PDB file of C-alpha atoms in Angstrom:
ATOM      1  CA  MET A   1     -21.592 -26.543  -9.548  1.00 88.00           C
ATOM      2  CA  THR A   2     -24.665 -27.343  -7.534  1.00 93.00           C
ATOM      3  CA  LEU A   3     -26.410 -24.641  -5.517  1.00 95.00           C
ATOM      4  CA  ILE A   4     -24.789 -25.844  -2.276  1.00 96.00           C
ATOM      5  CA  GLN A   5     -21.351 -25.896  -3.920  1.00 95.00           C
ATOM      6  CA  GLN A   6     -21.855 -22.376  -5.289  1.00 95.00           C
ATOM      7  CA  ILE A   7     -22.835 -21.097  -1.850  1.00 96.00           C
ATOM      8  CA  PHE A   8     -19.953 -22.934  -0.160  1.00 97.00           C
ATOM      9  CA  TRP A   9     -17.254 -21.801  -2.604  1.00 96.00           C
ATOM     10  CA  GLY A  10     -18.692 -18.290  -2.898  1.00 96.00           C
ATOM     11  CA  SER A  11     -18.701 -17.928   0.892  1.00 97.00           C
ATOM     12  CA  LEU A  12     -15.159 -19.273   1.084  1.00 97.00           C
ATOM     13  CA  PHE A  13     -13.812 -16.796  -1.473  1.00 97.00           C
ATOM     14  CA  LEU A  14     -15.801 -13.958   0.116  1.00 97.00           C
ATOM     15  CA  GLY A  15     -14.261 -14.812   3.489  1.00 97.00           C
ATOM     16  CA  LEU A  16     -10.764 -15.032   1.988  1.00 97.00           C
ATOM     17  CA  CYS A  17     -11.186 -11.608   0.400  1.00 97.00           C
ATOM     18  CA  LEU A  18     -12.438  -9.984   3.600  1.00 96.00           C
ATOM     19  CA  VAL A  19      -9.540 -11.491   5.569  1.00 97.00           C
ATOM     20  CA  LEU A  20      -7.210  -9.966   2.965  1.00 98.00           C
ATOM     21  CA  GLU A  21      -9.039  -6.617   3.279  1.00 97.00           C
ATOM     22  CA  THR A  22      -8.617  -6.722   7.055  1.00 97.00           C
ATOM     23  CA  ILE A  23      -4.911  -7.589   6.826  1.00 97.00           C
ATOM     24  CA  MET A  24      -4.284  -4.787   4.334  1.00 98.00           C
ATOM     25  CA  LEU A  25      -6.092  -2.198   6.469  1.00 97.00           C
ATOM     26  CA  LEU A  26      -4.277  -3.313   9.635  1.00 97.00           C
ATOM     27  CA  TRP A  27      -0.993  -3.053   7.728  1.00 97.00           C
ATOM     28  CA  CYS A  28      -2.050   0.414   6.556  1.00 97.00           C
ATOM     29  CA  GLY A  29      -2.871   1.443  10.139  1.00 94.00           C
ATOM     30  CA  ASP A  30       0.577   0.302  11.246  1.00 95.00           C
ATOM     31  CA  THR A  31       2.184   2.217   8.381  1.00 94.00           C
ATOM     32  CA  LEU A  32       0.213   5.335   9.320  1.00 92.00           C
ATOM     33  CA  ARG A  33       1.310   5.051  12.965  1.00 91.00           C
ATOM     34  CA  ARG A  34       4.966   4.844  11.844  1.00 90.00           C
ATOM     35  CA  HIS A  35       4.391   7.820   9.530  1.00 86.00           C
ATOM     36  CA  LYS A  36       2.835   9.794  12.401  1.00 83.00           C
ATOM     37  CA  ALA A  37       5.750   8.927  14.716  1.00 81.00           C
ATOM     38  CA  ARG A  38       8.240  10.047  12.083  1.00 78.00           C
ATOM     39  CA  PHE A  39       6.610  13.430  11.577  1.00 72.00           C
ATOM     40  CA  GLY A  40       5.457  14.066  15.135  1.00 69.00           C
ATOM     41  CA  GLN A  41       2.303  15.953  15.992  1.00 63.00           C
ATOM     42  CA  ARG A  42       2.496  18.380  13.061  1.00 63.00           C
ATOM     43  CA  ARG A  43      -0.892  18.534  11.358  1.00 66.00           C
ATOM     44  CA  GLY A  44       0.014  20.365   8.184  1.00 75.00           C
ATOM     45  CA  ASN A  45      -1.638  19.910   4.829  1.00 80.00           C
ATOM     46  CA  MET A  46       1.359  17.997   3.510  1.00 83.00           C
ATOM     47  CA  GLN A  47       1.142  15.407   6.302  1.00 84.00           C
ATOM     48  CA  GLN A  48      -2.610  15.028   5.724  1.00 85.00           C
ATOM     49  CA  LEU A  49      -1.973  14.603   1.998  1.00 88.00           C
ATOM     50  CA  VAL A  50       0.661  11.922   2.576  1.00 89.00           C
ATOM     51  CA  THR A  51      -1.593  10.164   5.090  1.00 90.00           C
ATOM     52  CA  LEU A  52      -4.473  10.125   2.642  1.00 92.00           C
ATOM     53  CA  LEU A  53      -2.284   8.955  -0.253  1.00 95.00           C
ATOM     54  CA  ILE A  54      -0.871   6.096   1.839  1.00 95.00           C
ATOM     55  CA  SER A  55      -4.388   5.085   2.863  1.00 96.00           C
ATOM     56  CA  ILE A  56      -5.769   5.249  -0.668  1.00 97.00           C
ATOM     57  CA  GLY A  57      -2.816   3.212  -1.928  1.00 97.00           C
ATOM     58  CA  PHE A  58      -3.547   0.425   0.541  1.00 98.00           C
ATOM     59  CA  VAL A  59      -7.288   0.515  -0.206  1.00 98.00           C
ATOM     60  CA  VAL A  60      -6.743   0.357  -3.976  1.00 98.00           C
ATOM     61  CA  GLY A  61      -4.219  -2.451  -3.486  1.00 98.00           C
ATOM     62  CA  ALA A  62      -6.681  -4.430  -1.368  1.00 98.00           C
ATOM     63  CA  HIS A  63      -9.505  -4.032  -3.885  1.00 98.00           C
ATOM     64  CA  THR A  64      -7.247  -4.895  -6.818  1.00 98.00           C
ATOM     65  CA  ALA A  65      -6.022  -8.047  -5.066  1.00 98.00           C
ATOM     66  CA  GLN A  66      -9.610  -9.093  -4.371  1.00 98.00           C
ATOM     67  CA  ILE A  67     -10.557  -8.631  -8.015  1.00 98.00           C
ATOM     68  CA  TRP A  68      -7.618 -10.863  -8.971  1.00 97.00           C
ATOM     69  CA  ILE A  69      -8.744 -13.466  -6.445  1.00 97.00           C
ATOM     70  CA  TRP A  70     -12.215 -13.541  -8.004  1.00 97.00           C
ATOM     71  CA  SER A  71     -10.732 -13.650 -11.502  1.00 96.00           C
ATOM     72  CA  ALA A  72      -8.598 -16.641 -10.535  1.00 95.00           C
ATOM     73  CA  ALA A  73     -11.606 -18.316  -8.911  1.00 95.00           C
ATOM     74  CA  LEU A  74     -13.654 -17.897 -12.083  1.00 94.00           C
ATOM     75  CA  ILE A  75     -10.888 -19.330 -14.261  1.00 94.00           C
ATOM     76  CA  LEU A  76      -9.444 -22.039 -12.016  1.00 91.00           C
ATOM     77  CA  LYS A  77     -12.324 -23.153  -9.787  1.00 87.00           C
ATOM     78  CA  ALA A  78     -15.464 -22.417 -11.780  1.00 82.00           C
ATOM     79  CA  GLN A  79     -13.750 -22.727 -15.178  1.00 89.00           C
ATOM     80  CA  THR A  80     -16.170 -20.186 -16.618  1.00 88.00           C
ATOM     81  CA  PHE A  81     -13.663 -18.186 -18.666  1.00 92.00           C
ATOM     82  CA  GLU A  82     -10.880 -19.156 -21.013  1.00 89.00           C
ATOM     83  CA  THR A  83      -8.947 -15.873 -20.888  1.00 93.00           C
ATOM     84  CA  TRP A  84      -7.739 -13.710 -18.034  1.00 96.00           C
ATOM     85  CA  ASN A  85      -8.963 -10.648 -19.895  1.00 96.00           C
ATOM     86  CA  ALA A  86     -12.591 -11.819 -19.786  1.00 94.00           C
ATOM     87  CA  ALA A  87     -12.298 -13.039 -16.183  1.00 95.00           C
ATOM     88  CA  VAL A  88     -10.786  -9.781 -14.913  1.00 96.00           C
ATOM     89  CA  TYR A  89     -13.321  -7.710 -16.855  1.00 96.00           C
ATOM     90  CA  PHE A  90     -16.238  -9.724 -15.467  1.00 96.00           C
ATOM     91  CA  SER A  91     -14.764  -9.609 -11.951  1.00 96.00           C
ATOM     92  CA  ILE A  92     -14.389  -5.833 -12.029  1.00 96.00           C
ATOM     93  CA  ALA A  93     -17.923  -5.327 -13.363  1.00 96.00           C
ATOM     94  CA  THR A  94     -19.345  -7.702 -10.745  1.00 96.00           C
ATOM     95  CA  TYR A  95     -17.168  -6.625  -7.768  1.00 96.00           C
ATOM     96  CA  THR A  96     -18.079  -2.981  -8.302  1.00 95.00           C
ATOM     97  CA  THR A  97     -21.735  -4.018  -8.803  1.00 91.00           C
ATOM     98  CA  LEU A  98     -21.654  -2.160 -12.107  1.00 91.00           C
ATOM     99  CA  GLY A  99     -22.762  -5.333 -13.887  1.00 86.00           C
ATOM    100  CA  TYR A 100     -22.889  -4.327 -17.547  1.00 87.00           C
ATOM    101  CA  GLY A 101     -24.676  -7.575 -18.418  1.00 85.00           C
ATOM    102  CA  ASP A 102     -22.711  -8.152 -21.611  1.00 90.00           C
ATOM    103  CA  ILE A 103     -21.311 -11.359 -20.092  1.00 90.00           C
ATOM    104  CA  VAL A 104     -23.867 -13.619 -18.473  1.00 88.00           C
ATOM    105  CA  LEU A 105     -22.870 -16.822 -16.731  1.00 90.00           C
ATOM    106  CA  ASP A 106     -24.660 -20.122 -16.971  1.00 90.00           C
ATOM    107  CA  ALA A 107     -26.971 -21.239 -14.162  1.00 89.00           C
ATOM    108  CA  GLU A 108     -24.255 -23.411 -12.580  1.00 91.00           C
ATOM    109  CA  HIS A 109     -22.107 -20.360 -11.782  1.00 93.00           C
ATOM    110  CA  ARG A 110     -24.404 -17.357 -11.301  1.00 93.00           C
ATOM    111  CA  ILE A 111     -24.817 -17.734  -7.546  1.00 95.00           C
ATOM    112  CA  PHE A 112     -21.071 -18.308  -7.124  1.00 95.00           C
ATOM    113  CA  ALA A 113     -20.219 -15.151  -9.095  1.00 94.00           C
ATOM    114  CA  SER A 114     -22.794 -13.085  -7.200  1.00 95.00           C
ATOM    115  CA  PHE A 115     -20.641 -13.558  -4.104  1.00 97.00           C
ATOM    116  CA  ALA A 116     -18.086 -11.321  -5.851  1.00 96.00           C
ATOM    117  CA  ALA A 117     -20.668  -8.522  -5.785  1.00 96.00           C
ATOM    118  CA  MET A 118     -21.309  -9.122  -2.075  1.00 97.00           C
ATOM    119  CA  THR A 119     -17.551  -9.052  -1.485  1.00 97.00           C
ATOM    120  CA  GLY A 120     -17.253  -5.718  -3.279  1.00 97.00           C
ATOM    121  CA  MET A 121     -20.127  -4.139  -1.360  1.00 97.00           C
ATOM    122  CA  LEU A 122     -18.682  -5.234   1.992  1.00 97.00           C
ATOM    123  CA  ALA A 123     -15.117  -4.274   1.065  1.00 97.00           C
ATOM    124  CA  PHE A 124     -16.123  -0.831  -0.193  1.00 97.00           C
ATOM    125  CA  GLY A 125     -18.080  -0.259   3.009  1.00 97.00           C
ATOM    126  CA  ILE A 126     -15.137  -1.298   5.175  1.00 97.00           C
ATOM    127  CA  SER A 127     -12.750   0.844   3.117  1.00 97.00           C
ATOM    128  CA  THR A 128     -15.037   3.869   3.354  1.00 97.00           C
ATOM    129  CA  ALA A 129     -15.260   3.536   7.141  1.00 96.00           C
ATOM    130  CA  PHE A 130     -11.476   3.182   7.287  1.00 96.00           C
ATOM    131  CA  LEU A 131     -10.878   6.326   5.221  1.00 95.00           C
ATOM    132  CA  VAL A 132     -13.332   8.288   7.363  1.00 94.00           C
ATOM    133  CA  ALA A 133     -11.424   7.152  10.475  1.00 92.00           C
ATOM    134  CA  VAL A 134      -8.128   8.167   8.887  1.00 91.00           C
ATOM    135  CA  MET A 135      -9.411  11.649   8.114  1.00 87.00           C
ATOM    136  CA  ARG A 136     -10.519  12.171  11.740  1.00 83.00           C
ATOM    137  CA  PRO A 137      -7.258  11.498  13.618  1.00 59.00           C
ATOM    138  CA  GLY A 138      -7.874  14.090  16.344  1.00 65.00           C
ATOM    139  CA  ARG A 139     -10.648  12.106  17.959  1.00 53.00           C
ATOM    140  CA  SER A 140      -9.701  10.265  21.127  1.00 47.00           C
ATOM    141  CA  ASP A 141     -11.314   7.065  19.866  1.00 44.00           C
ATOM    142  CA  SER A 142      -9.439   7.116  16.546  1.00 56.00           C
ATOM    143  CA  PRO A 143      -7.758   3.793  15.762  1.00 54.00           C
ATOM    144  CA  PHE A 144      -4.665   5.713  14.692  1.00 54.00           C
ATOM    145  CA  ARG A 145      -3.839   7.641  17.829  1.00 53.00           C
ATOM    146  CA  SER A 146      -0.655   6.766  19.658  1.00 52.00           C
ATOM    147  CA  HIS A 147      -0.975   4.122  22.341  1.00 50.00           C
ATOM    148  CA  THR A 148       1.567   5.368  24.891  1.00 47.00           C
TER     149      THR A 148
END
């Protein structure tokens, strides 16, 4: 891929992943509102635990799906890996910005793959902000308060 192609395709996959992240977190917010309606205004430890577990489940699901998207992009679009094992491993190491460095891509794909790291940084930031909002439901500006 040329530099322009790497930037174009990397931006496209980054955008796709962040749209997925947004959809998953909106779905989680809706699920949390239904959970809150089912259990009323009780603020016990068990309700907080269930709320946090639901939220973490959605966040982990969103990140896992994004890693699979990048793995598929590296196999199908960039054709940089022959096995899913190598593609998923590289995607996880890049997405989490861990970057072991034991797999190094050729110059035609390095910029493209670096967009996976940008995706991970943005997604982890969004997820962190979401979890902070979930753990502060008593605030009047919380996105999870009832809209009655």
